[in-house]
PDB file of C-alpha atoms and ligand atoms in Angstrom:
ATOM      1  CA  MET D 733      80.284  -7.961  51.456  1.00 92.00           C
ATOM      2  CA  ILE D 734      76.673  -6.923  50.936  1.00 96.00           C
ATOM      3  CA  THR D 735      74.507  -5.177  53.521  1.00 97.00           C
ATOM      4  CA  LEU D 736      70.956  -6.458  53.644  1.00 98.00           C
ATOM      5  CA  ASN D 737      68.218  -4.739  55.587  1.00 98.00           C
ATOM      6  CA  VAL D 738      65.913  -7.450  56.914  1.00 98.00           C
ATOM      7  CA  ASN D 739      62.988  -6.651  59.186  1.00 98.00           C
ATOM      8  CA  GLY D 740      64.512  -3.281  59.982  1.00 97.00           C
ATOM      9  CA  ARG D 741      67.997  -4.535  60.867  1.00 97.00           C
ATOM     10  CA  ASP D 742      71.146  -4.273  58.771  1.00 98.00           C
ATOM     11  CA  TYR D 743      73.194  -7.425  58.248  1.00 98.00           C
ATOM     12  CA  ALA D 744      76.620  -7.566  56.610  1.00 97.00           C
ATOM     13  CA  ILE D 745      76.570 -10.675  54.448  1.00 97.00           C
ATOM     14  CA  ASP D 746      79.745 -12.275  53.174  1.00 96.00           C
ATOM     15  CA  ALA D 747      78.456 -14.422  50.331  1.00 97.00           C
ATOM     16  CA  ASP D 748      78.630 -14.715  46.573  1.00 97.00           C
ATOM     17  CA  PRO D 749      76.423 -11.948  45.106  1.00 97.00           C
ATOM     18  CA  THR D 750      74.524 -14.525  43.075  1.00 98.00           C
ATOM     19  CA  THR D 751      73.411 -16.372  46.211  1.00 98.00           C
ATOM     20  CA  PRO D 752      69.628 -16.500  46.407  1.00 98.00           C
ATOM     21  CA  LEU D 753      68.177 -14.468  49.260  1.00 98.00           C
ATOM     22  CA  LEU D 754      66.394 -17.568  50.577  1.00 98.00           C
ATOM     23  CA  TYR D 755      69.694 -19.291  51.339  1.00 98.00           C
ATOM     24  CA  VAL D 756      70.997 -16.256  53.209  1.00 98.00           C
ATOM     25  CA  LEU D 757      67.786 -15.884  55.202  1.00 98.00           C
ATOM     26  CA  ARG D 758      67.752 -19.511  56.252  1.00 98.00           C
ATOM     27  CA  ASP D 759      71.428 -20.424  56.491  1.00 98.00           C
ATOM     28  CA  ASP D 760      73.049 -17.181  57.624  1.00 97.00           C
ATOM     29  CA  LEU D 761      70.315 -15.273  59.436  1.00 98.00           C
ATOM     30  CA  ARG D 762      68.446 -18.320  60.761  1.00 98.00           C
ATOM     31  CA  LEU D 763      65.150 -16.900  59.585  1.00 98.00           C
ATOM     32  CA  ASN D 764      63.498 -20.168  58.641  1.00 97.00           C
ATOM     33  CA  GLY D 765      59.962 -19.006  57.912  1.00 98.00           C
ATOM     34  CA  ALA D 766      60.413 -18.771  54.147  1.00 98.00           C
ATOM     35  CA  LYS D 767      60.673 -22.256  52.659  1.00 98.00           C
ATOM     36  CA  PHE D 768      62.367 -23.859  49.675  1.00 98.00           C
ATOM     37  CA  GLY D 769      59.602 -25.391  47.593  1.00 97.00           C
ATOM     38  CA  CYS D 770      60.248 -25.433  43.853  1.00 98.00           C
ATOM     39  CA  GLY D 771      63.308 -23.175  43.746  1.00 98.00           C
ATOM     40  CA  LEU D 772      61.995 -21.890  40.437  1.00 98.00           C
ATOM     41  CA  GLY D 773      59.769 -18.961  41.323  1.00 97.00           C
ATOM     42  CA  GLN D 774      56.615 -20.970  40.794  1.00 97.00           C
ATOM     43  CA  CYS D 775      55.144 -22.025  44.151  1.00 98.00           C
ATOM     44  CA  GLY D 776      55.493 -19.070  46.502  1.00 98.00           C
ATOM     45  CA  ALA D 777      56.750 -20.978  49.557  1.00 98.00           C
ATOM     46  CA  CYS D 778      59.758 -18.641  49.714  1.00 98.00           C
ATOM     47  CA  THR D 779      57.800 -15.383  49.358  1.00 98.00           C
ATOM     48  CA  VAL D 780      59.058 -12.308  51.189  1.00 98.00           C
ATOM     49  CA  ILE D 781      58.344  -8.607  50.720  1.00 98.00           C
ATOM     50  CA  VAL D 782      60.947  -6.331  49.140  1.00 98.00           C
ATOM     51  CA  ASP D 783      60.162  -2.614  49.128  1.00 98.00           C
ATOM     52  CA  GLY D 784      56.482  -3.396  49.486  1.00 97.00           C
ATOM     53  CA  GLU D 785      56.263  -5.957  46.682  1.00 98.00           C
ATOM     54  CA  THR D 786      56.234  -9.732  46.938  1.00 98.00           C
ATOM     55  CA  ALA D 787      59.445 -11.407  45.859  1.00 98.00           C
ATOM     56  CA  TYR D 788      60.421 -15.044  45.388  1.00 98.00           C
ATOM     57  CA  SER D 789      63.486 -15.250  47.583  1.00 98.00           C
ATOM     58  CA  CYS D 790      64.555 -18.521  45.923  1.00 98.00           C
ATOM     59  CA  ILE D 791      65.362 -16.743  42.671  1.00 98.00           C
ATOM     60  CA  THR D 792      66.333 -13.302  43.952  1.00 98.00           C
ATOM     61  CA  PRO D 793      70.122 -12.870  44.150  1.00 98.00           C
ATOM     62  CA  ILE D 794      71.360 -10.850  47.092  1.00 98.00           C
ATOM     63  CA  ALA D 795      73.204  -8.588  44.646  1.00 97.00           C
ATOM     64  CA  ALA D 796      69.828  -7.114  43.717  1.00 97.00           C
ATOM     65  CA  LEU D 797      68.930  -6.243  47.290  1.00 98.00           C
ATOM     66  CA  ALA D 798      71.512  -3.810  48.631  1.00 94.00           C
ATOM     67  CA  GLY D 799      69.746  -0.777  50.083  1.00 92.00           C
ATOM     68  CA  ARG D 800      66.308  -2.341  49.795  1.00 98.00           C
ATOM     69  CA  ARG D 801      63.870  -3.151  52.579  1.00 98.00           C
ATOM     70  CA  ILE D 802      63.283  -6.882  53.038  1.00 98.00           C
ATOM     71  CA  ARG D 803      60.494  -8.204  55.238  1.00 98.00           C
ATOM     72  CA  THR D 804      60.009 -11.801  56.269  1.00 98.00           C
ATOM     73  CA  VAL D 805      57.286 -13.480  58.272  1.00 98.00           C
ATOM     74  CA  GLU D 806      59.480 -13.188  61.373  1.00 98.00           C
ATOM     75  CA  GLY D 807      59.139  -9.407  61.110  1.00 97.00           C
ATOM     76  CA  LEU D 808      55.359  -9.457  61.509  1.00 98.00           C
ATOM     77  CA  GLY D 809      54.934 -10.859  64.993  1.00 96.00           C
ATOM     78  CA  THR D 810      56.065 -13.451  67.466  1.00 94.00           C
ATOM     79  CA  VAL D 811      54.658 -16.697  68.783  1.00 93.00           C
ATOM     80  CA  GLU D 812      53.550 -14.797  71.872  1.00 97.00           C
ATOM     81  CA  ARG D 813      52.297 -11.771  69.972  1.00 97.00           C
ATOM     82  CA  PRO D 814      51.271 -12.717  66.437  1.00 98.00           C
ATOM     83  CA  SER D 815      50.243  -9.953  64.068  1.00 98.00           C
ATOM     84  CA  PRO D 816      46.519  -9.634  63.289  1.00 97.00           C
ATOM     85  CA  LEU D 817      47.089 -11.417  59.971  1.00 98.00           C
ATOM     86  CA  GLN D 818      49.016 -14.232  61.633  1.00 98.00           C
ATOM     87  CA  GLN D 819      46.273 -14.501  64.269  1.00 98.00           C
ATOM     88  CA  ALA D 820      43.669 -14.770  61.529  1.00 97.00           C
ATOM     89  CA  PHE D 821      45.585 -17.683  59.974  1.00 98.00           C
ATOM     90  CA  ILE D 822      45.633 -19.326  63.409  1.00 97.00           C
ATOM     91  CA  ASP D 823      41.952 -18.665  64.025  1.00 97.00           C
ATOM     92  CA  GLU D 824      41.011 -20.192  60.664  1.00 96.00           C
ATOM     93  CA  GLN D 825      43.452 -23.084  61.176  1.00 97.00           C
ATOM     94  CA  ALA D 826      44.692 -22.327  57.678  1.00 97.00           C
ATOM     95  CA  ALA D 827      47.800 -24.490  57.941  1.00 96.00           C
ATOM     96  CA  GLN D 828      47.797 -28.203  57.330  1.00 96.00           C
ATOM     97  CA  CYS D 829      51.469 -29.153  56.906  1.00 98.00           C
ATOM     98  CA  GLY D 830      52.295 -25.437  57.088  1.00 97.00           C
ATOM     99  CA  TYR D 831      54.957 -25.489  54.395  1.00 98.00           C
ATOM    100  CA  CYS D 832      53.341 -22.802  52.255  1.00 98.00           C
ATOM    101  CA  ILE D 833      52.015 -20.656  55.080  1.00 98.00           C
ATOM    102  CA  ALA D 834      54.843 -18.171  55.672  1.00 98.00           C
ATOM    103  CA  GLY D 835      54.811 -17.394  51.971  1.00 98.00           C
ATOM    104  CA  MET D 836      51.031 -17.108  51.965  1.00 98.00           C
ATOM    105  CA  ILE D 837      51.077 -14.729  54.919  1.00 98.00           C
ATOM    106  CA  MET D 838      53.698 -12.517  53.298  1.00 98.00           C
ATOM    107  CA  ARG D 839      51.781 -12.526  50.022  1.00 98.00           C
ATOM    108  CA  ALA D 840      48.632 -11.479  51.893  1.00 98.00           C
ATOM    109  CA  GLN D 841      50.541  -8.872  53.907  1.00 98.00           C
ATOM    110  CA  ALA D 842      51.766  -7.202  50.723  1.00 98.00           C
ATOM    111  CA  LEU D 843      48.156  -6.892  49.564  1.00 98.00           C
ATOM    112  CA  LEU D 844      46.881  -5.527  52.876  1.00 98.00           C
ATOM    113  CA  ASP D 845      49.705  -3.008  53.113  1.00 97.00           C
ATOM    114  CA  ARG D 846      48.595  -1.315  49.917  1.00 97.00           C
ATOM    115  CA  ASN D 847      44.886  -2.122  50.143  1.00 97.00           C
ATOM    116  CA  PRO D 848      43.612  -2.627  53.703  1.00 96.00           C
ATOM    117  CA  GLN D 849      40.077  -3.397  52.504  1.00 96.00           C
ATOM    118  CA  PRO D 850      40.373  -5.660  49.468  1.00 97.00           C
ATOM    119  CA  THR D 851      37.292  -7.196  47.907  1.00 96.00           C
ATOM    120  CA  ASP D 852      36.893 -10.971  47.808  1.00 95.00           C
ATOM    121  CA  GLU D 853      37.814 -10.868  44.134  1.00 96.00           C
ATOM    122  CA  GLU D 854      40.972  -8.867  44.852  1.00 97.00           C
ATOM    123  CA  ILE D 855      41.972 -11.312  47.587  1.00 97.00           C
ATOM    124  CA  ARG D 856      41.400 -14.333  45.330  1.00 96.00           C
ATOM    125  CA  THR D 857      43.276 -12.803  42.419  1.00 97.00           C
ATOM    126  CA  HIS D 858      46.209 -11.702  44.562  1.00 98.00           C
ATOM    127  CA  MET D 859      46.545 -15.022  46.380  1.00 97.00           C
ATOM    128  CA  GLN D 860      46.408 -17.133  43.216  1.00 96.00           C
ATOM    129  CA  ALA D 861      50.186 -17.139  42.829  1.00 95.00           C
ATOM    130  CA  GLY D 862      50.600 -19.042  46.095  1.00 96.00           C
ATOM    131  CA  LEU D 863      50.347 -22.812  45.772  1.00 97.00           C
ATOM    132  CA  CYS D 864      49.352 -25.042  48.667  1.00 97.00           C
ATOM    133  CA  ARG D 865      49.906 -28.729  48.087  1.00 96.00           C
ATOM    134  CA  CYS D 866      47.656 -29.563  51.047  1.00 97.00           C
ATOM    135  CA  GLY D 867      44.766 -27.775  49.364  1.00 96.00           C
ATOM    136  CA  THR D 868      43.882 -25.412  52.210  1.00 96.00           C
ATOM    137  CA  HIS D 869      43.325 -22.530  49.818  1.00 96.00           C
ATOM    138  CA  MET D 870      39.790 -21.891  51.020  1.00 96.00           C
ATOM    139  CA  ARG D 871      40.933 -21.618  54.629  1.00 97.00           C
ATOM    140  CA  ILE D 872      43.738 -19.322  53.569  1.00 97.00           C
ATOM    141  CA  LEU D 873      41.238 -17.079  51.786  1.00 97.00           C
ATOM    142  CA  ARG D 874      39.033 -17.119  54.881  1.00 97.00           C
ATOM    143  CA  ALA D 875      42.014 -16.114  57.008  1.00 97.00           C
ATOM    144  CA  VAL D 876      42.721 -13.118  54.801  1.00 97.00           C
ATOM    145  CA  ARG D 877      39.030 -12.151  54.897  1.00 97.00           C
ATOM    146  CA  ARG D 878      39.080 -12.439  58.679  1.00 97.00           C
ATOM    147  CA  ALA D 879      42.137 -10.212  58.846  1.00 97.00           C
ATOM    148  CA  VAL D 880      40.264  -7.453  57.036  1.00 95.00           C
ATOM    149  CA  GLY D 881      37.298  -7.726  59.348  1.00 93.00           C
ATOM    150  CA  LYS D 882      35.136 -10.104  57.352  1.00 86.00           C
ATOM    151  CA  PRO D 883      35.141 -13.318  59.394  1.00 73.00           C
ATOM    152  CA  GLY D 884      33.229 -16.191  57.905  1.00 66.00           C
ATOM    153  CA  SER D 885      32.978 -16.887  54.245  1.00 56.00           C
ATOM    154  CA  GLU D 886      30.548 -18.021  51.643  1.00 48.00           C
ATOM    155  CA  ALA D 887      33.122 -20.687  50.752  1.00 48.00           C
ATOM    156  CA  LYS D 888      33.640 -23.515  53.240  1.00 47.00           C
ATOM    157  CA  ALA D 889      36.701 -25.757  53.268  1.00 42.00           C
TER     158      ALA D 889
HETATM  159  S1  FES N2380      60.533 -21.997  46.370  1.00 53.84           S
HETATM  160 FE1  FES N2380      60.511 -20.017  45.606  1.00 53.84          FE
HETATM  161  S2  FES N2380      58.745 -19.942  44.340  1.00 53.84           S
HETATM  162 FE2  FES N2380      58.868 -22.045  44.965  1.00 53.84          FE
HETATM  163  S1  FES N2381      49.465 -26.201  54.313  1.00 53.84           S
HETATM  164 FE1  FES N2381      50.704 -27.746  53.396  1.00 53.84          FE
HETATM  165  S2  FES N2381      51.435 -26.808  51.574  1.00 53.84           S
HETATM  166 FE2  FES N2381      49.982 -25.424  52.320  1.00 53.84          FE
END
């Protein structure tokens, strides 16, 4: 039995310690925001925040997470009350199929938590690790800019 703290709540998880966090989030806790994309730590669709840092939940075994603080996109806001970052993604219509978006939002959230006023260059560099197969990267960057109070962008998608 492993206790995981997810979005401020403790959950007792009865699973093999090598189980990837993503499976526990989706299958046991029914937190379906994080997605299975590559399963190899290469696309970012499964990104969550662990102790303030982004983590690929597809390759992070739950054994490594006891006593650590896990945040998922469900912890940011709700459909009725989205967080400012989620609202910015909505306002910029950053999602096409939406598969990458929870991971993108969590990646952006990790940046904003430690640097609430990133430069365009810092946003671009930080967001590079997230892959979007629909190619909405420019809208995603605009959404992050909007979230830090810089709506509009020199780059149009
Ligand atoms: S599914 Fe985890 S990085 Fe692609
Ligand atoms: S919106 Fe489809 S993968 Fe990014």
